[in-house]
Amino acid sequence: MKNILFFFSFLVLFLYSCSEEKTDSLKIVAGTGKAGFKDGEQAKLNKPIRLAPYKNNSVVFADINNHAIRIVNLDGDVITIAGGPEKQGYQDGPAEIAKFNSPHGVAYDDQKDIIYVAEAGSNLIREITKSENGSFIVSTLAGVPDQMGFKDGPSDSALFNSPHAIILATNGGLYVADIGNARIRLIKDGIVSTVAGNGNSGTQDGKPEESSFIYAIDITSCGGSVFVADAGSNSIRKIIPNLIVTTIQLDDTLSTPHGIICDENNNLYIADMGSHRILKIDQNGNVTSIAGTGLKGSKINELNKPAAVLVHNDYLWIADLDNHQIKALRID
């Protein structure tokens, strides 16, 4: 009898410890779960959508409905560096007066100390630099304010259509996921060019200039290639610049892949918005679910339309769009 009681006591403790481990696997970094705008340790966010590594182990992110570029550290302290809900629109200049319109993508160049922003609402690529006294200044890098279209060439006359993501290019410059034009673009040395996509909606592989995308919504660099999350075709595409575009063969089905990032071992992580999960894809195309239950929810281990992922300082950071939160998962 004592042995039976001991066994059941052990079993209860074991199940409880497993439950606790599962509950604590995701960490809420910032956001109360309700839409709002507030800095500090009890910050409020309104649809955070893209993430990029920043200095001092922090992360810079685009907060769409607040029309703001903000910074958060792992302790959850949020600082707004430019924009805000009362500053929707277009205006360059000192950060305190600058305006954004639905910024989506962010990237950070730690060598130049510049934050780049893909601004979907104004069809622009903006940059945030620092003055000699350390204050932030916003300027336009490429595109024509509030003009939507497609045009390559000099950056001040080039046209974009709802650019959604931006990353640093390995050989210099910036890659942009120009979603409305169904193209991947490159900004380098003051010139905008097309890296892949013929402008038509489709899933054509092959030569970059002949390839097509449906909803190329996020991009990441990995092993010299560029990987694209195509939310419209529920696929991951691989671009070898100047050579070929292919579709990655997976052992599982994606549901609106909205965010993508690569780690140092060339594994891909996907914010699979439609299934409310974070997926890991190894180099053989094996897909593993590592966060989220598969159903939308607001509990700590649940996600509601995860929009982006970022591998940074031993954590996988997640932009949990409709929970208005940033979460993090410890990874080895």
mmCIF file of C-alpha atoms in Angstrom:
data_model
loop_
_atom_site.group_PDB
_atom_site.id
_atom_site.type_symbol
_atom_site.label_atom_id
_atom_site.label_comp_id
_atom_site.label_asym_id
_atom_site.label_seq_id
_atom_site.Cartn_x
_atom_site.Cartn_y
_atom_site.Cartn_z
ATOM 1 C CA MET A 1 0.000 0.000 0.000
ATOM 2 C CA LYS A 2 2.815 2.374 0.899
ATOM 3 C CA ASN A 3 4.507 1.568 -2.402
ATOM 4 C CA ILE A 4 1.299 2.366 -4.291
ATOM 5 C CA LEU A 5 0.868 5.673 -2.466
ATOM 6 C CA PHE A 6 4.494 6.545 -3.113
ATOM 7 C CA PHE A 7 4.068 5.752 -6.817
ATOM 8 C CA PHE A 8 0.995 7.950 -7.182
ATOM 9 C CA SER A 9 2.639 10.769 -5.214
ATOM 10 C CA PHE A 10 5.646 10.581 -7.508
ATOM 11 C CA LEU A 11 3.388 10.490 -10.574
ATOM 12 C CA VAL A 12 1.488 13.614 -9.453
ATOM 13 C CA LEU A 13 4.722 15.491 -8.789
ATOM 14 C CA PHE A 14 6.104 14.395 -12.149
ATOM 15 C CA LEU A 15 3.034 15.501 -14.065
ATOM 16 C CA TYR A 16 2.964 18.805 -12.189
ATOM 17 C CA SER A 17 6.608 19.491 -12.964
ATOM 18 C CA CYS A 18 6.018 18.693 -16.649
ATOM 19 C CA SER A 19 3.026 20.994 -16.671
ATOM 20 C CA GLU A 20 5.047 23.780 -15.094
ATOM 21 C CA GLU A 21 7.856 23.307 -17.600
ATOM 22 C CA LYS A 22 5.411 23.519 -20.486
ATOM 23 C CA THR A 23 3.670 26.571 -19.060
ATOM 24 C CA ASP A 24 6.933 28.411 -18.602
ATOM 25 C CA SER A 25 8.443 27.517 -21.996
ATOM 26 C CA LEU A 26 7.406 30.853 -23.541
ATOM 27 C CA LYS A 27 8.288 34.114 -21.875
ATOM 28 C CA ILE A 28 6.192 37.238 -22.331
ATOM 29 C CA VAL A 29 8.791 39.936 -22.881
ATOM 30 C CA ALA A 30 6.528 42.930 -23.482
ATOM 31 C CA GLY A 31 2.883 43.765 -23.937
ATOM 32 C CA THR A 32 -0.142 43.378 -21.677
ATOM 33 C CA GLY A 33 -2.197 41.474 -24.218
ATOM 34 C CA LYS A 34 -4.330 44.541 -24.924
ATOM 35 C CA ALA A 35 -3.678 47.028 -27.712
ATOM 36 C CA GLY A 36 -2.268 50.351 -26.568
ATOM 37 C CA PHE A 37 0.725 52.651 -26.528
ATOM 38 C CA LYS A 38 2.936 52.922 -23.481
ATOM 39 C CA ASP A 39 6.674 52.738 -22.868
ATOM 40 C CA GLY A 40 8.436 51.327 -19.813
ATOM 41 C CA GLU A 41 8.273 47.963 -18.070
ATOM 42 C CA GLN A 42 4.463 47.661 -18.357
ATOM 43 C CA ALA A 43 4.494 48.604 -22.020
ATOM 44 C CA LYS A 44 1.559 48.415 -24.374
ATOM 45 C CA LEU A 45 1.913 47.536 -28.036
ATOM 46 C CA ASN A 46 -0.454 47.563 -30.993
ATOM 47 C CA LYS A 47 0.381 44.811 -33.501
ATOM 48 C CA PRO A 48 4.169 44.382 -33.365
ATOM 49 C CA ILE A 49 5.116 42.815 -36.679
ATOM 50 C CA ARG A 50 8.865 42.683 -37.396
ATOM 51 C CA LEU A 51 11.991 42.316 -35.257
ATOM 52 C CA ALA A 52 15.723 42.936 -35.676
ATOM 53 C CA PRO A 53 18.709 42.584 -33.324
ATOM 54 C CA TYR A 54 19.864 45.837 -31.760
ATOM 55 C CA LYS A 55 22.674 46.919 -29.469
ATOM 56 C CA ASN A 56 22.966 46.010 -25.766
ATOM 57 C CA ASN A 57 21.190 42.674 -26.285
ATOM 58 C CA SER A 58 17.949 44.440 -27.169
ATOM 59 C CA VAL A 59 15.605 44.183 -30.153
ATOM 60 C CA VAL A 60 14.187 46.895 -32.412
ATOM 61 C CA PHE A 61 10.666 46.322 -33.701
ATOM 62 C CA ALA A 62 8.010 47.882 -35.889
ATOM 63 C CA ASP A 63 4.702 48.521 -34.106
ATOM 64 C CA ILE A 64 2.229 48.847 -36.994
ATOM 65 C CA ASN A 65 -0.875 50.427 -35.528
ATOM 66 C CA ASN A 66 1.166 52.732 -33.322
ATOM 67 C CA HIS A 67 3.089 53.837 -36.434
ATOM 68 C CA ALA A 68 6.229 53.609 -34.320
ATOM 69 C CA ILE A 69 9.728 52.144 -34.205
ATOM 70 C CA ARG A 70 10.480 50.865 -30.727
ATOM 71 C CA ILE A 71 13.196 49.037 -28.778
ATOM 72 C CA VAL A 72 12.741 46.329 -26.133
ATOM 73 C CA ASN A 73 15.163 44.377 -23.951
ATOM 74 C CA LEU A 74 14.656 40.928 -22.437
ATOM 75 C CA ASP A 75 13.478 42.521 -19.183
ATOM 76 C CA GLY A 76 10.560 44.038 -21.071
ATOM 77 C CA ASP A 77 11.585 47.680 -20.927
ATOM 78 C CA VAL A 78 10.248 49.383 -24.070
ATOM 79 C CA ILE A 79 11.443 52.691 -25.523
ATOM 80 C CA THR A 80 9.911 54.435 -28.534
ATOM 81 C CA ILE A 81 12.586 56.042 -30.688
ATOM 82 C CA ALA A 82 10.396 57.497 -33.429
ATOM 83 C CA GLY A 83 6.734 57.766 -34.379
ATOM 84 C CA GLY A 84 3.616 57.144 -32.322
ATOM 85 C CA PRO A 85 -0.168 56.814 -32.667
ATOM 86 C CA GLU A 86 -0.550 60.582 -33.004
ATOM 87 C CA LYS A 87 2.218 60.758 -35.607
ATOM 88 C CA GLN A 88 0.785 58.795 -38.521
ATOM 89 C CA GLY A 89 1.899 60.141 -41.869
ATOM 90 C CA TYR A 90 5.121 61.088 -43.567
ATOM 91 C CA GLN A 91 7.706 63.474 -42.198
ATOM 92 C CA ASP A 92 11.479 63.290 -42.001
ATOM 93 C CA GLY A 93 13.597 65.078 -39.424
ATOM 94 C CA PRO A 94 14.332 64.762 -35.711
ATOM 95 C CA ALA A 95 12.686 61.700 -34.185
ATOM 96 C CA GLU A 96 10.400 63.732 -31.959
ATOM 97 C CA ILE A 97 8.593 65.181 -34.990
ATOM 98 C CA ALA A 98 9.105 62.398 -37.551
ATOM 99 C CA LYS A 99 6.079 60.473 -38.801
ATOM 100 C CA PHE A 100 5.562 56.938 -40.087
ATOM 101 C CA ASN A 101 2.649 55.247 -41.804
ATOM 102 C CA SER A 102 2.308 51.558 -40.907
ATOM 103 C CA PRO A 103 6.007 50.630 -40.684
ATOM 104 C CA HIS A 104 6.467 46.889 -41.202
ATOM 105 C CA GLY A 105 10.076 45.783 -41.668
ATOM 106 C CA VAL A 106 13.154 46.710 -39.629
ATOM 107 C CA ALA A 107 16.864 45.977 -39.946
ATOM 108 C CA TYR A 108 19.897 47.229 -38.038
ATOM 109 C CA ASP A 109 23.432 47.781 -39.306
ATOM 110 C CA ASP A 110 25.651 47.681 -36.221
ATOM 111 C CA GLN A 111 28.686 48.840 -38.204
ATOM 112 C CA LYS A 112 27.023 52.055 -39.358
ATOM 113 C CA ASP A 113 24.628 52.323 -36.392
ATOM 114 C CA ILE A 114 21.638 52.734 -38.715
ATOM 115 C CA ILE A 115 18.104 51.365 -38.355
ATOM 116 C CA TYR A 116 16.331 50.709 -41.657
ATOM 117 C CA VAL A 117 12.556 50.640 -41.968
ATOM 118 C CA ALA A 118 10.323 49.193 -44.692
ATOM 119 C CA GLU A 119 7.307 51.473 -44.514
ATOM 120 C CA ALA A 120 4.333 49.784 -46.140
ATOM 121 C CA GLY A 121 1.875 52.651 -45.720
ATOM 122 C CA SER A 122 3.973 55.268 -47.516
ATOM 123 C CA ASN A 123 5.742 52.836 -49.901
ATOM 124 C CA LEU A 124 9.148 53.932 -48.671
ATOM 125 C CA ILE A 125 12.411 52.731 -47.201
ATOM 126 C CA ARG A 126 13.407 55.001 -44.316
ATOM 127 C CA GLU A 127 16.523 55.126 -42.164
ATOM 128 C CA ILE A 128 17.095 56.244 -38.598
ATOM 129 C CA THR A 129 20.535 57.584 -37.791
ATOM 130 C CA LYS A 130 22.023 59.526 -34.886
ATOM 131 C CA SER A 131 23.188 63.105 -34.697
ATOM 132 C CA GLU A 132 26.422 64.155 -33.029
ATOM 133 C CA ASN A 133 24.577 64.642 -29.751
ATOM 134 C CA GLY A 134 23.105 61.135 -29.924
ATOM 135 C CA SER A 135 19.533 62.030 -30.856
ATOM 136 C CA PHE A 136 17.712 60.054 -33.552
ATOM 137 C CA ILE A 137 17.060 61.498 -37.007
ATOM 138 C CA VAL A 138 14.686 60.019 -39.604
ATOM 139 C CA SER A 139 15.289 60.346 -43.353
ATOM 140 C CA THR A 140 14.109 58.703 -46.574
ATOM 141 C CA LEU A 141 16.515 56.264 -48.190
ATOM 142 C CA ALA A 142 14.495 55.080 -51.197
ATOM 143 C CA GLY A 143 11.124 55.607 -52.790
ATOM 144 C CA VAL A 144 8.889 58.606 -53.437
ATOM 145 C CA PRO A 145 6.606 59.574 -50.537
ATOM 146 C CA ASP A 146 3.052 58.285 -50.928
ATOM 147 C CA GLN A 147 3.659 57.134 -54.505
ATOM 148 C CA MET A 148 2.902 53.479 -55.165
ATOM 149 C CA GLY A 149 4.346 51.683 -58.167
ATOM 150 C CA PHE A 150 7.265 49.786 -59.599
ATOM 151 C CA LYS A 151 10.415 51.413 -60.842
ATOM 152 C CA ASP A 152 14.073 50.451 -60.532
ATOM 153 C CA GLY A 153 16.928 52.954 -60.762
ATOM 154 C CA PRO A 154 18.169 55.797 -58.547
ATOM 155 C CA SER A 155 16.832 55.388 -55.027
ATOM 156 C CA ASP A 156 15.193 58.824 -54.880
ATOM 157 C CA SER A 157 12.986 58.055 -57.899
ATOM 158 C CA ALA A 158 12.504 54.292 -57.461
ATOM 159 C CA LEU A 159 8.998 53.124 -56.604
ATOM 160 C CA PHE A 160 7.766 50.438 -54.213
ATOM 161 C CA ASN A 161 4.405 48.892 -53.483
ATOM 162 C CA SER A 162 3.853 48.104 -49.796
ATOM 163 C CA PRO A 163 7.373 46.954 -48.819
ATOM 164 C CA HIS A 164 6.981 44.524 -45.917
ATOM 165 C CA ALA A 165 10.443 43.344 -44.893
ATOM 166 C CA ILE A 166 14.044 44.475 -45.090
ATOM 167 C CA ILE A 167 17.350 42.780 -44.253
ATOM 168 C CA LEU A 168 21.048 43.495 -44.688
ATOM 169 C CA ALA A 169 22.535 41.919 -47.817
ATOM 170 C CA THR A 170 25.640 39.797 -47.282
ATOM 171 C CA ASN A 171 27.669 41.686 -49.891
ATOM 172 C CA GLY A 172 26.390 45.106 -48.928
ATOM 173 C CA GLY A 173 23.131 46.898 -49.423
ATOM 174 C CA LEU A 174 19.624 45.922 -48.394
ATOM 175 C CA TYR A 175 17.155 43.315 -49.597
ATOM 176 C CA VAL A 176 13.497 44.335 -49.566
ATOM 177 C CA ALA A 177 10.400 42.146 -49.821
ATOM 178 C CA ASP A 178 8.277 44.356 -52.063
ATOM 179 C CA ILE A 179 5.040 42.505 -51.548
ATOM 180 C CA GLY A 180 2.736 44.555 -53.776
ATOM 181 C CA ASN A 181 5.117 44.192 -56.705
ATOM 182 C CA ALA A 182 5.676 40.453 -56.057
ATOM 183 C CA ARG A 183 9.412 41.060 -56.176
ATOM 184 C CA ILE A 184 12.542 40.949 -54.046
ATOM 185 C CA ARG A 185 14.502 44.172 -54.509
ATOM 186 C CA LEU A 186 18.030 45.297 -53.677
ATOM 187 C CA ILE A 187 19.124 48.778 -52.608
ATOM 188 C CA LYS A 188 22.844 49.253 -53.039
ATOM 189 C CA ASP A 189 25.059 52.262 -53.746
ATOM 190 C CA GLY A 190 22.046 54.482 -54.293
ATOM 191 C CA ILE A 191 20.457 52.205 -56.899
ATOM 192 C CA VAL A 192 17.360 50.007 -56.589
ATOM 193 C CA SER A 193 17.276 46.802 -58.651
ATOM 194 C CA THR A 194 15.184 43.644 -58.807
ATOM 195 C CA VAL A 195 16.766 40.450 -57.485
ATOM 196 C CA ALA A 196 13.892 38.059 -58.198
ATOM 197 C CA GLY A 197 10.314 38.124 -59.405
ATOM 198 C CA ASN A 198 8.754 39.076 -62.742
ATOM 199 C CA GLY A 199 5.935 41.067 -61.169
ATOM 200 C CA ASN A 200 3.276 38.465 -61.872
ATOM 201 C CA SER A 201 1.520 36.513 -59.133
ATOM 202 C CA GLY A 202 2.588 32.888 -59.266
ATOM 203 C CA THR A 203 4.893 30.124 -58.096
ATOM 204 C CA GLN A 204 7.300 29.893 -61.019
ATOM 205 C CA ASP A 205 10.801 28.676 -60.173
ATOM 206 C CA GLY A 206 13.861 29.048 -62.371
ATOM 207 C CA LYS A 207 15.875 32.060 -63.398
ATOM 208 C CA PRO A 208 15.395 34.957 -60.943
ATOM 209 C CA GLU A 209 14.020 37.289 -63.609
ATOM 210 C CA GLU A 210 11.485 34.651 -64.685
ATOM 211 C CA SER A 211 10.408 33.555 -61.224
ATOM 212 C CA SER A 212 7.166 34.617 -59.585
ATOM 213 C CA PHE A 213 5.777 35.022 -56.080
ATOM 214 C CA ILE A 214 2.278 35.422 -54.719
ATOM 215 C CA TYR A 215 2.762 37.109 -51.356
ATOM 216 C CA ALA A 216 6.494 37.356 -50.630
ATOM 217 C CA ILE A 217 6.113 38.721 -47.129
ATOM 218 C CA ASP A 218 9.415 38.110 -45.292
ATOM 219 C CA ILE A 219 13.036 37.321 -46.094
ATOM 220 C CA THR A 220 16.202 36.104 -44.393
ATOM 221 C CA SER A 221 19.806 35.507 -45.437
ATOM 222 C CA CYS A 222 21.163 32.018 -44.891
ATOM 223 C CA GLY A 223 24.390 30.480 -46.165
ATOM 224 C CA GLY A 224 24.770 32.959 -49.022
ATOM 225 C CA SER A 225 21.184 32.493 -50.197
ATOM 226 C CA VAL A 226 18.009 34.454 -49.531
ATOM 227 C CA PHE A 227 14.982 32.576 -48.225
ATOM 228 C CA VAL A 228 11.499 33.967 -48.765
ATOM 229 C CA ALA A 229 8.326 33.237 -46.811
ATOM 230 C CA ASP A 230 5.626 33.315 -49.477
ATOM 231 C CA ALA A 231 2.400 33.582 -47.485
ATOM 232 C CA GLY A 232 0.279 33.411 -50.624
ATOM 233 C CA SER A 233 1.539 30.011 -51.758
ATOM 234 C CA ASN A 234 2.234 28.619 -48.257
ATOM 235 C CA SER A 235 5.783 27.897 -49.316
ATOM 236 C CA ILE A 236 9.406 28.753 -48.613
ATOM 237 C CA ARG A 237 11.409 29.855 -51.631
ATOM 238 C CA LYS A 238 15.188 29.937 -51.975
ATOM 239 C CA ILE A 239 16.984 32.548 -54.047
ATOM 240 C CA ILE A 240 20.585 32.061 -55.084
ATOM 241 C CA PRO A 241 21.252 35.605 -56.348
ATOM 242 C CA ASN A 242 21.922 35.875 -60.084
ATOM 243 C CA LEU A 243 21.395 32.139 -60.483
ATOM 244 C CA ILE A 244 18.086 30.465 -59.580
ATOM 245 C CA VAL A 245 14.899 30.447 -57.508
ATOM 246 C CA THR A 246 13.609 27.149 -56.109
ATOM 247 C CA THR A 247 10.830 25.995 -53.798
ATOM 248 C CA ILE A 248 11.947 24.170 -50.645
ATOM 249 C CA GLN A 249 10.408 20.720 -50.327
ATOM 250 C CA LEU A 250 8.985 20.187 -46.832
ATOM 251 C CA ASP A 251 7.581 17.157 -45.023
ATOM 252 C CA ASP A 252 4.667 19.190 -43.663
ATOM 253 C CA THR A 253 2.184 21.801 -44.854
ATOM 254 C CA LEU A 254 2.491 25.463 -43.946
ATOM 255 C CA SER A 255 -0.425 27.804 -43.301
ATOM 256 C CA THR A 256 0.336 31.437 -44.156
ATOM 257 C CA PRO A 257 4.052 31.557 -43.299
ATOM 258 C CA HIS A 258 4.483 35.195 -42.301
ATOM 259 C CA GLY A 259 7.923 35.376 -40.694
ATOM 260 C CA ILE A 260 11.239 33.657 -41.371
ATOM 261 C CA ILE A 261 14.714 33.670 -39.823
ATOM 262 C CA CYS A 262 17.869 31.551 -40.120
ATOM 263 C CA ASP A 263 20.148 30.454 -37.277
ATOM 264 C CA GLU A 264 23.902 29.832 -37.317
ATOM 265 C CA ASN A 265 23.323 26.155 -38.191
ATOM 266 C CA ASN A 266 21.207 27.079 -41.233
ATOM 267 C CA ASN A 267 17.973 25.963 -39.621
ATOM 268 C CA LEU A 268 14.960 28.050 -40.564
ATOM 269 C CA TYR A 269 12.293 29.219 -38.128
ATOM 270 C CA ILE A 270 8.853 30.133 -39.421
ATOM 271 C CA ALA A 271 6.109 32.221 -37.856
ATOM 272 C CA ASP A 272 3.231 30.195 -39.286
ATOM 273 C CA MET A 273 0.411 32.661 -38.861
ATOM 274 C CA GLY A 274 -2.445 30.449 -40.013
ATOM 275 C CA SER A 275 -1.668 27.626 -37.579
ATOM 276 C CA HIS A 276 -0.616 29.960 -34.724
ATOM 277 C CA ARG A 277 2.665 28.081 -34.359
ATOM 278 C CA ILE A 278 6.410 28.559 -34.642
ATOM 279 C CA LEU A 279 7.995 25.907 -36.843
ATOM 280 C CA LYS A 280 11.592 24.815 -37.226
ATOM 281 C CA ILE A 281 12.802 23.539 -40.597
ATOM 282 C CA ASP A 282 16.116 21.693 -40.776
ATOM 283 C CA GLN A 283 18.294 21.413 -43.854
ATOM 284 C CA ASN A 284 16.503 18.216 -44.937
ATOM 285 C CA GLY A 285 13.106 19.895 -44.977
ATOM 286 C CA ASN A 286 11.924 18.273 -41.749
ATOM 287 C CA VAL A 287 9.373 20.467 -39.991
ATOM 288 C CA THR A 288 8.982 20.561 -36.198
ATOM 289 C CA SER A 289 6.543 22.626 -34.156
ATOM 290 C CA ILE A 290 8.417 24.318 -31.292
ATOM 291 C CA ALA A 291 5.898 26.859 -29.959
ATOM 292 C CA GLY A 292 2.163 27.431 -30.043
ATOM 293 C CA THR A 293 -0.656 24.925 -29.644
ATOM 294 C CA GLY A 294 -2.109 25.096 -33.136
ATOM 295 C CA LEU A 295 -5.077 27.094 -31.909
ATOM 296 C CA LYS A 296 -5.107 30.833 -31.379
ATOM 297 C CA GLY A 297 -5.165 31.948 -27.761
ATOM 298 C CA SER A 298 -3.932 34.494 -25.263
ATOM 299 C CA LYS A 299 -2.326 32.268 -22.626
ATOM 300 C CA ILE A 300 1.428 32.365 -22.154
ATOM 301 C CA ASN A 301 2.038 29.290 -24.317
ATOM 302 C CA GLU A 302 -0.512 30.244 -26.951
ATOM 303 C CA LEU A 303 -0.064 32.485 -29.968
ATOM 304 C CA ASN A 304 -2.488 34.582 -31.981
ATOM 305 C CA LYS A 305 -1.229 35.167 -35.507
ATOM 306 C CA PRO A 306 2.530 35.105 -34.904
ATOM 307 C CA ALA A 307 4.029 37.511 -37.415
ATOM 308 C CA ALA A 308 7.805 37.334 -37.057
ATOM 309 C CA VAL A 309 10.679 35.439 -35.493
ATOM 310 C CA LEU A 310 14.235 36.417 -34.586
ATOM 311 C CA VAL A 311 17.152 34.351 -33.275
ATOM 312 C CA HIS A 312 19.087 36.606 -30.918
ATOM 313 C CA ASN A 313 21.289 35.911 -27.876
ATOM 314 C CA ASP A 314 20.106 32.346 -27.147
ATOM 315 C CA TYR A 315 16.445 33.236 -27.551
ATOM 316 C CA LEU A 316 13.911 32.919 -30.311
ATOM 317 C CA TRP A 317 11.944 36.182 -30.206
ATOM 318 C CA ILE A 318 8.373 36.164 -31.487
ATOM 319 C CA ALA A 319 6.136 39.026 -32.582
ATOM 320 C CA ASP A 320 2.726 37.783 -31.399
ATOM 321 C CA LEU A 321 0.678 40.101 -33.577
ATOM 322 C CA ASP A 322 -2.910 39.837 -32.354
ATOM 323 C CA ASN A 323 -1.920 39.339 -28.719
ATOM 324 C CA HIS A 324 -0.031 42.644 -29.007
ATOM 325 C CA GLN A 325 2.983 41.060 -27.339
ATOM 326 C CA ILE A 326 6.589 40.107 -27.888
ATOM 327 C CA LYS A 327 7.474 36.699 -26.524
ATOM 328 C CA ALA A 328 10.709 34.720 -26.297
ATOM 329 C CA LEU A 329 11.662 31.071 -26.228
ATOM 330 C CA ARG A 330 15.011 29.895 -24.861
ATOM 331 C CA ILE A 331 16.868 27.854 -27.470
ATOM 332 C CA ASP A 332 20.158 25.963 -27.291
#
